[in-house]
PDB file of C-alpha atoms in Angstrom:
ATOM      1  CA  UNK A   1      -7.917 -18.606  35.680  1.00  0.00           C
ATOM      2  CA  UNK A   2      -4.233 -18.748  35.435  1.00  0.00           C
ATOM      3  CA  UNK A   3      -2.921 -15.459  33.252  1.00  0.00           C
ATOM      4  CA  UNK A   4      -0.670 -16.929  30.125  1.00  0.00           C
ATOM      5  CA  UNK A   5       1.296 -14.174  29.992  1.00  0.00           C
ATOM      6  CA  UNK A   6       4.952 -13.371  31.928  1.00  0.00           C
ATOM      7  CA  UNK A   7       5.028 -11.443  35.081  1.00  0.00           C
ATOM      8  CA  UNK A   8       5.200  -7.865  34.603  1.00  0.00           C
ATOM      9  CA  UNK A   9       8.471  -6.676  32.196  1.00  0.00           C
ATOM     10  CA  UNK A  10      11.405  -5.064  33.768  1.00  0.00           C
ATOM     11  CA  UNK A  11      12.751  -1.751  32.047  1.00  0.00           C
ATOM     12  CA  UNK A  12      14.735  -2.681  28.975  1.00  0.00           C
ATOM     13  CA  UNK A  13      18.289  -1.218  28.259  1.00  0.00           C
ATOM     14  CA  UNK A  14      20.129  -4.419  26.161  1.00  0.00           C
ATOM     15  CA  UNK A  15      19.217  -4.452  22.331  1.00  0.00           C
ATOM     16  CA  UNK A  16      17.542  -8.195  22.135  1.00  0.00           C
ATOM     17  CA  UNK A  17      16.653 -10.107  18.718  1.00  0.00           C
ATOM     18  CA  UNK A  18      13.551  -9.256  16.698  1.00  0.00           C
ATOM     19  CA  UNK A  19      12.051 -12.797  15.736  1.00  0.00           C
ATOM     20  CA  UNK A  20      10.404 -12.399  12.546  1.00  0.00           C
ATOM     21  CA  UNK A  21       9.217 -14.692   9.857  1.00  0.00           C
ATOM     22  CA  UNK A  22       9.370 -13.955   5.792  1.00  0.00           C
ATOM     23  CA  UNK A  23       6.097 -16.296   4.561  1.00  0.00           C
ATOM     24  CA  UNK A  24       6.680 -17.741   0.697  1.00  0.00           C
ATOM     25  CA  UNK A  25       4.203 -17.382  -1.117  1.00  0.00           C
ATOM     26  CA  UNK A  26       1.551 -20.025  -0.136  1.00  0.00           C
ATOM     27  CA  UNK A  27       1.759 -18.785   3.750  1.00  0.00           C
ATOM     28  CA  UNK A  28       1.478 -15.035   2.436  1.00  0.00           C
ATOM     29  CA  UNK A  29      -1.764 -16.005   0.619  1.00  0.00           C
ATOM     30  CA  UNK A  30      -3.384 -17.813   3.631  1.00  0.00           C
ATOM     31  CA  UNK A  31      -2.502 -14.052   5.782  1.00  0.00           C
ATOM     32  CA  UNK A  32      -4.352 -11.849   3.239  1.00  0.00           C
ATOM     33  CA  UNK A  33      -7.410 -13.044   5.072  1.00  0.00           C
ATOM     34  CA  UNK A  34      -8.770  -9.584   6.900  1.00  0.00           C
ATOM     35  CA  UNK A  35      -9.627 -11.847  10.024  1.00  0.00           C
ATOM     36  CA  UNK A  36      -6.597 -13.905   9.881  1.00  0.00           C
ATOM     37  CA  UNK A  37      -4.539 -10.601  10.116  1.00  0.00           C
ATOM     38  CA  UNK A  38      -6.607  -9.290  12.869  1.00  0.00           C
ATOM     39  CA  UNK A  39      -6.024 -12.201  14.926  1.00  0.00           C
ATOM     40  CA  UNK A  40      -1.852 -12.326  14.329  1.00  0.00           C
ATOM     41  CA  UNK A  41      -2.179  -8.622  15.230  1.00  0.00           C
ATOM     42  CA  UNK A  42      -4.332  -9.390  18.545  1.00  0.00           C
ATOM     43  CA  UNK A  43      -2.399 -12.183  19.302  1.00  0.00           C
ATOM     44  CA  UNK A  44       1.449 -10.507  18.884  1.00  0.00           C
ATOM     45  CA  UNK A  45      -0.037  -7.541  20.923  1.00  0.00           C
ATOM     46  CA  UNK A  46      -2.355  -8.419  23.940  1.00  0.00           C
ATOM     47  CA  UNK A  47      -0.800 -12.151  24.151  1.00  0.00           C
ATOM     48  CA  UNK A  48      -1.894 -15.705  24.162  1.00  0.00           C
ATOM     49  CA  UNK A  49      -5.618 -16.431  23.631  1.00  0.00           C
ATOM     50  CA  UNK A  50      -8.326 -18.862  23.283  1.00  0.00           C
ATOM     51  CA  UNK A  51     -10.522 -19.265  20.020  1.00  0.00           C
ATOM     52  CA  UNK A  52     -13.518 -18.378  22.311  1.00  0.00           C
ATOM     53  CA  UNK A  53     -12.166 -15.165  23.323  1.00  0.00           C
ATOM     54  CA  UNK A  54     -10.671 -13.783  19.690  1.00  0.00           C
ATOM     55  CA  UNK A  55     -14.430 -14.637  18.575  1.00  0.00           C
ATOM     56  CA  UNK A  56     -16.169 -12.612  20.842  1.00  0.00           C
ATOM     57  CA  UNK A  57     -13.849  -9.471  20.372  1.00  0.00           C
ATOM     58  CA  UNK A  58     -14.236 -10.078  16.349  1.00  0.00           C
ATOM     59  CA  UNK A  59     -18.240 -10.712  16.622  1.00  0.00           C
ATOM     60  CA  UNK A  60     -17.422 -14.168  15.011  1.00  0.00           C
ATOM     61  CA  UNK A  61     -18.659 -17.129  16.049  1.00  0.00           C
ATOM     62  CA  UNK A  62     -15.750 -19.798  17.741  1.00  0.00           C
ATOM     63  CA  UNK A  63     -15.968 -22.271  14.869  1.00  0.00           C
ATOM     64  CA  UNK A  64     -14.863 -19.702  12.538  1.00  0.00           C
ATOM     65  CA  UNK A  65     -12.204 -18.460  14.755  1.00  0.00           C
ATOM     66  CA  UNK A  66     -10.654 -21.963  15.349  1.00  0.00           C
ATOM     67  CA  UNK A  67     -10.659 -22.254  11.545  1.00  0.00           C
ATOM     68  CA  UNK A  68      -8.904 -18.932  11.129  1.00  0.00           C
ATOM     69  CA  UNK A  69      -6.759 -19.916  13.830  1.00  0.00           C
ATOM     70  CA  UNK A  70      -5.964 -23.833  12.415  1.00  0.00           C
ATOM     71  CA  UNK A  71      -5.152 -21.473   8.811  1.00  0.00           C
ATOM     72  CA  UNK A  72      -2.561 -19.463  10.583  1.00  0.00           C
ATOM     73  CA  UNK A  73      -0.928 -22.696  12.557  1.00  0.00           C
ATOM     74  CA  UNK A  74      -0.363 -24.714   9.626  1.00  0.00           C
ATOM     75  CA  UNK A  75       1.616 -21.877   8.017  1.00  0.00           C
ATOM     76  CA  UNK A  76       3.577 -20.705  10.880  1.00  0.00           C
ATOM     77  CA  UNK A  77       2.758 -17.722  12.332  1.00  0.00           C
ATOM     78  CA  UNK A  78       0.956 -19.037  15.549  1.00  0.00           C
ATOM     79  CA  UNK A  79       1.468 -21.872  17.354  1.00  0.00           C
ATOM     80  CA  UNK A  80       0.072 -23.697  21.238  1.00  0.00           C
ATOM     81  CA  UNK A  81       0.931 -21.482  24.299  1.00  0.00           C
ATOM     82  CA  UNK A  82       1.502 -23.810  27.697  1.00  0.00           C
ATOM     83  CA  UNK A  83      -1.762 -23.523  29.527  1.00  0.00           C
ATOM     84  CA  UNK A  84      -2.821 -24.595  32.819  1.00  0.00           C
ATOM     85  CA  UNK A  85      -6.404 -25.170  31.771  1.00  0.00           C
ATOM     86  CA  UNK A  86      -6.625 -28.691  29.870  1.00  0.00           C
ATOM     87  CA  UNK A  87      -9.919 -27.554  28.585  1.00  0.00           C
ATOM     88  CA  UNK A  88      -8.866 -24.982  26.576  1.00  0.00           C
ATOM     89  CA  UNK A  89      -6.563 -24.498  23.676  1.00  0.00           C
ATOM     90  CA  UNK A  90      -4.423 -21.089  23.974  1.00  0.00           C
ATOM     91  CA  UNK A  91      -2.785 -19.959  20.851  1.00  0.00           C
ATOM     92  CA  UNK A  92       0.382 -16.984  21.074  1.00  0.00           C
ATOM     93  CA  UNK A  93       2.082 -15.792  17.560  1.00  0.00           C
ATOM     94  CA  UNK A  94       5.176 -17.081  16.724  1.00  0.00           C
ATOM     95  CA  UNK A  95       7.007 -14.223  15.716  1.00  0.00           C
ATOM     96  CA  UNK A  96       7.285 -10.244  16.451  1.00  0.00           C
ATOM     97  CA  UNK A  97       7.415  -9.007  13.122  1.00  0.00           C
ATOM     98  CA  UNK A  98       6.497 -10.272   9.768  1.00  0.00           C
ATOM     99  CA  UNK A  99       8.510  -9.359   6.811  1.00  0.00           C
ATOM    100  CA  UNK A 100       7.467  -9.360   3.121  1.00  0.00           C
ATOM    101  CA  UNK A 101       9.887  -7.922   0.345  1.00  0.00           C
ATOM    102  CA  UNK A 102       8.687  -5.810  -2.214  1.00  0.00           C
ATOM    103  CA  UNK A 103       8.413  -8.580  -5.206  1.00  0.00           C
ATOM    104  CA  UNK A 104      10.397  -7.710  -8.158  1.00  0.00           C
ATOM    105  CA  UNK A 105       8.689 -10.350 -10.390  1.00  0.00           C
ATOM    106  CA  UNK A 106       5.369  -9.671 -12.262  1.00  0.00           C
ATOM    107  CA  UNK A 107       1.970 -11.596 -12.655  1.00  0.00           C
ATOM    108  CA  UNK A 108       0.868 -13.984  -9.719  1.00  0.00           C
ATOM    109  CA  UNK A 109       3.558 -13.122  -7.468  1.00  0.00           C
ATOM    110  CA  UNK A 110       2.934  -9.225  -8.004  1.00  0.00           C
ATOM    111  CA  UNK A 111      -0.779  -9.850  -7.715  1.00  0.00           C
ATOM    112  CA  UNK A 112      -0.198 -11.336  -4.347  1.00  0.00           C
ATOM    113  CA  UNK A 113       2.184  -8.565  -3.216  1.00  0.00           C
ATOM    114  CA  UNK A 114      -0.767  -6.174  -4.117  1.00  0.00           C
ATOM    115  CA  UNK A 115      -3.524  -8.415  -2.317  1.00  0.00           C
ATOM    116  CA  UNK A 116      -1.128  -8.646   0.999  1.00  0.00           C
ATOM    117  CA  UNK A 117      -0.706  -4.801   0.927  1.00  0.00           C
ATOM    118  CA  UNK A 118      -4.794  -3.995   0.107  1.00  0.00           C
ATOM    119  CA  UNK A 119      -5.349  -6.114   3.136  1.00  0.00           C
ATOM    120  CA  UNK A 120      -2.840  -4.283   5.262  1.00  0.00           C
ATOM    121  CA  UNK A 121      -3.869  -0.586   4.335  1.00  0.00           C
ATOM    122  CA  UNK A 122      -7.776  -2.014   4.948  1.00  0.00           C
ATOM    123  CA  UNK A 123      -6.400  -3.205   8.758  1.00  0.00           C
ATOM    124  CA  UNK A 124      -4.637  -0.096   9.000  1.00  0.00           C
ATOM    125  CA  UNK A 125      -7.118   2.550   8.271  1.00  0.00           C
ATOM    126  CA  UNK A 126      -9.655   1.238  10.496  1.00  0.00           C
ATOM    127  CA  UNK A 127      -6.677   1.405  13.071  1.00  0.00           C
ATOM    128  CA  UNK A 128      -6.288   5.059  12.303  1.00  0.00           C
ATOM    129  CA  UNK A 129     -10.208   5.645  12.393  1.00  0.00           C
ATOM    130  CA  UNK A 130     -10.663   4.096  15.695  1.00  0.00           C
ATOM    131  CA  UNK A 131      -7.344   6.219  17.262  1.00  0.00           C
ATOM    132  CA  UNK A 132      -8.817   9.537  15.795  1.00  0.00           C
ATOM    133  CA  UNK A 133     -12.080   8.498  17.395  1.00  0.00           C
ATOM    134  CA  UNK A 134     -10.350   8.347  21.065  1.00  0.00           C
ATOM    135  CA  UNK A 135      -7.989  11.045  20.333  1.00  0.00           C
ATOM    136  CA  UNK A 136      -9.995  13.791  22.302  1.00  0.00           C
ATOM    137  CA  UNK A 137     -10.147  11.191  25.302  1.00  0.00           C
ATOM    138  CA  UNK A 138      -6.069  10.673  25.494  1.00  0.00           C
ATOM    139  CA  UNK A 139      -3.819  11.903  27.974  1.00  0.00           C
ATOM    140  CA  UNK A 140      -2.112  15.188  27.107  1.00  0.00           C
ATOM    141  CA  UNK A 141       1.224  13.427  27.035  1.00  0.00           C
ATOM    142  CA  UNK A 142      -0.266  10.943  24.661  1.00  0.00           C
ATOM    143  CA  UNK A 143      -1.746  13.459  22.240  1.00  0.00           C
ATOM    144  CA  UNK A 144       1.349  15.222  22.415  1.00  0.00           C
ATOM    145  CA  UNK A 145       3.490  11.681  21.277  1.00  0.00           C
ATOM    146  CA  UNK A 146       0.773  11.338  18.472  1.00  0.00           C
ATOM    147  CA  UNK A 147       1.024  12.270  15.162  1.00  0.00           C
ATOM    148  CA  UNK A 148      -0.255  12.167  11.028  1.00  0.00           C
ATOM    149  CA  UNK A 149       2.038  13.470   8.887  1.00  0.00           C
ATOM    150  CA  UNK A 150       2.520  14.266   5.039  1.00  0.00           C
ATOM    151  CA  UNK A 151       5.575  14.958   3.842  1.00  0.00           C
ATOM    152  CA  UNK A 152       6.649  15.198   0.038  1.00  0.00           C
ATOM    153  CA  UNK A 153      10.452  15.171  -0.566  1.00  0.00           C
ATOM    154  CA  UNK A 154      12.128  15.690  -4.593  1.00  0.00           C
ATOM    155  CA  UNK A 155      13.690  12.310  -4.990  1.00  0.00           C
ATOM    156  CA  UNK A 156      15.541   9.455  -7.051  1.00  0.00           C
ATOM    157  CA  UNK A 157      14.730   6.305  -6.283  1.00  0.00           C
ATOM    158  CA  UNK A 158      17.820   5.011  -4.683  1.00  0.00           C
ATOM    159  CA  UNK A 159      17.526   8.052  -2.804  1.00  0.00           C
ATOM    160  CA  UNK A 160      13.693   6.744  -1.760  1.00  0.00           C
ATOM    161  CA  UNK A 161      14.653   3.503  -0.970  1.00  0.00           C
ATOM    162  CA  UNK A 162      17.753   4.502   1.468  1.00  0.00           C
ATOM    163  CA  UNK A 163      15.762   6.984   3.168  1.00  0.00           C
ATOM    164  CA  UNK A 164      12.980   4.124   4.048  1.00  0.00           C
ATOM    165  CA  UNK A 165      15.464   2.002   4.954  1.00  0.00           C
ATOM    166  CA  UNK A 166      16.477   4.153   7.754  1.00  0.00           C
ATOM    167  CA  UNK A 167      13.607   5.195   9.006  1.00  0.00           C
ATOM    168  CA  UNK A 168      12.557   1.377   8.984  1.00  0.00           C
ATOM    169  CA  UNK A 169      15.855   0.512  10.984  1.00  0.00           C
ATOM    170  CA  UNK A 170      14.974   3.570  13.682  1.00  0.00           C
ATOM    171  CA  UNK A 171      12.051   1.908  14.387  1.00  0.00           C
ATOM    172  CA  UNK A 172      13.179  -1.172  14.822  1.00  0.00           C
ATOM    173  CA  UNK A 173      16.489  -0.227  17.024  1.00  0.00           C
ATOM    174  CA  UNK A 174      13.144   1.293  19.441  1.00  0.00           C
ATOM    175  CA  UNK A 175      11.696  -1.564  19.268  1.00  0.00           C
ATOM    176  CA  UNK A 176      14.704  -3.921  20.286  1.00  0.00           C
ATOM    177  CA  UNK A 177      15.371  -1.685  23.880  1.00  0.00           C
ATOM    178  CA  UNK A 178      11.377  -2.069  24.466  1.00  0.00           C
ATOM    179  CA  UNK A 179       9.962  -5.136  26.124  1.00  0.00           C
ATOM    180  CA  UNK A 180       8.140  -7.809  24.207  1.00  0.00           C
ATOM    181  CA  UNK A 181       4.815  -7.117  23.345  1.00  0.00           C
ATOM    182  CA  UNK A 182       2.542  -9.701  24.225  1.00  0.00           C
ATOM    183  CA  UNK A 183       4.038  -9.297  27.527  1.00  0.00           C
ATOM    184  CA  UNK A 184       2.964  -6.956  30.522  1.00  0.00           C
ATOM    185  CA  UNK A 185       4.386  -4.280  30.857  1.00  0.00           C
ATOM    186  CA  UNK A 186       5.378  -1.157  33.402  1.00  0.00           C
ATOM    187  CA  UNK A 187       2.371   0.570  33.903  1.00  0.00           C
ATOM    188  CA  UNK A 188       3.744   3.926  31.756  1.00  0.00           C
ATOM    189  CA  UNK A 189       4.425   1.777  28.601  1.00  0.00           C
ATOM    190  CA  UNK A 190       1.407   1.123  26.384  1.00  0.00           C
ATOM    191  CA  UNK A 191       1.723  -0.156  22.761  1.00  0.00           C
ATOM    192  CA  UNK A 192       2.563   2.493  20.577  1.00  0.00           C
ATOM    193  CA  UNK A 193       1.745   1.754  16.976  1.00  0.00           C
ATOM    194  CA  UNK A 194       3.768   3.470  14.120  1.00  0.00           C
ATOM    195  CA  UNK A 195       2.359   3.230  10.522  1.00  0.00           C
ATOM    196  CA  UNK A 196       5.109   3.530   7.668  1.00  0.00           C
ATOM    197  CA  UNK A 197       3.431   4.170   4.020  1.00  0.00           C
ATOM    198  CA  UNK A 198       6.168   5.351   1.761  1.00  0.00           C
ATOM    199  CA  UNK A 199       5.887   6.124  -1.819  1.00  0.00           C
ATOM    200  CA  UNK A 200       6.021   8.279  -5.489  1.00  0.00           C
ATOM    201  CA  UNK A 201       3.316  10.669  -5.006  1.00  0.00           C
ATOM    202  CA  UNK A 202       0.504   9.182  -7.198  1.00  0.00           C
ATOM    203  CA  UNK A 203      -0.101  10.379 -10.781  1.00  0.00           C
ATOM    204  CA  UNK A 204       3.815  11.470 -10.843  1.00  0.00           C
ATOM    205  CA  UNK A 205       5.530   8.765 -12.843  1.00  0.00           C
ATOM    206  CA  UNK A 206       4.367   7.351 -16.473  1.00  0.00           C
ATOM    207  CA  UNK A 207       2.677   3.676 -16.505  1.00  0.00           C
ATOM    208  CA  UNK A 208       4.817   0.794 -17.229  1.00  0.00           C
ATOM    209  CA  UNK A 209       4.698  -0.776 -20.990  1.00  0.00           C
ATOM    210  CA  UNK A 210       1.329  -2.243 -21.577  1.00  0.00           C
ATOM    211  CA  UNK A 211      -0.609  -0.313 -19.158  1.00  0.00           C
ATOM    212  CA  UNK A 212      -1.744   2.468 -21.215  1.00  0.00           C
ATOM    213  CA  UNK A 213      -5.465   1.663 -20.845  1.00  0.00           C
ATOM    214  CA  UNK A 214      -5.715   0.380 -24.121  1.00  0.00           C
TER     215      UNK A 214
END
């Protein structure tokens, strides 16, 4: 069977565009499914795939999957990838990266932003578990690129936000001299995944008006 994905990627040196999509809030809802976040993450990393084959690595059955899948279509973060095979239907994500502003309003839309990031940190520690659980396997040179760190800086706000801001924009200059993921790569590059959870230590500032437990 024909492989959907580009030949192998040639070393990188030209900053390219990040393509990244900023769901409203009916597309952000749909992608606070655990599964339907697992598959945009499977599908943005490892490259196009059939229904069939996200179901057996998630243990699901295929009718599920293409459901999942049909969810994540309709809103725009996956779409058809050119196949040879007429008999089945590949699906590739859309985009590299998808971006969702801290909401500044309160009620539904804050109760969303909340669901979106309890999803996420669920995704993510089971990430972390599984890399801890090969970490004794890796290569010394991996081990040695891998790190969990917790540091606690004295700051204002503005100060907070303009020190995320640049470690956010680090990461993404890396990521714009790297080659696509999705794609194959040299055989010294493997995805490197970096997890950014910034801030106010918890317990450290007072409740907002109304939330005194009363």
């Amino acid at each position: 069977m024909k492989d959907p994905r580009p030949q192998p990627a040639q070393s990188v040196t030209a900053p390219r565009t990040l393509s990244r999509v900023v769901p409203d809030p009916t597309a952000l809802k749909a992608l606070t499914h655990p599964v339907r976040l697992r598959m945009l993450g499977m599908l943005r990393v490892d490259g196009p795939a059939t229904a069939t084959q996200l179901a057996v690595r998630l243990g699901l059955n295929s009718g599920a999957t293409s459901y999942h899948l049909r969810q994540l279509a309709q809103y725009g973060f996956i779409e058809e990838a050119p196949h040879a095979s007429r008999r089945d239907r590949w699906w590739r994500a859309s985009h590299e990266l998808t971006s969702v502003p801290a909401s500044e309003a309160e009620g539904e839309a804050l109760d969303l932003d909340l669901a979106f990031n309890q999803a996420i940190l669920s995704l993510q520690v089971g990430q972390m578990q599984q890399a801890l659980e090969e970490y004794a396997e890796l290569p010394a040179e991996w081990r040695k690129a891998s790190t969990a760190s917790d540091i606690i800086i004295p700051m204002t706000a503005e100060q907070a936000e303009a020190l995320t801001k640049r470690l956010t924009d680090t990461i993404l200059e890396a990521m714009r001299v790297a080659p696509p993921l999705g794609e194959l790569a040299p055989p010294d590059m493997v995805p490197f995944s970096i997890m950014l959870h910034a801030f106010p230590y918890p317990g450290r500032l007072p409740h907002r008006e109304g939330d005194d437990g009363s």
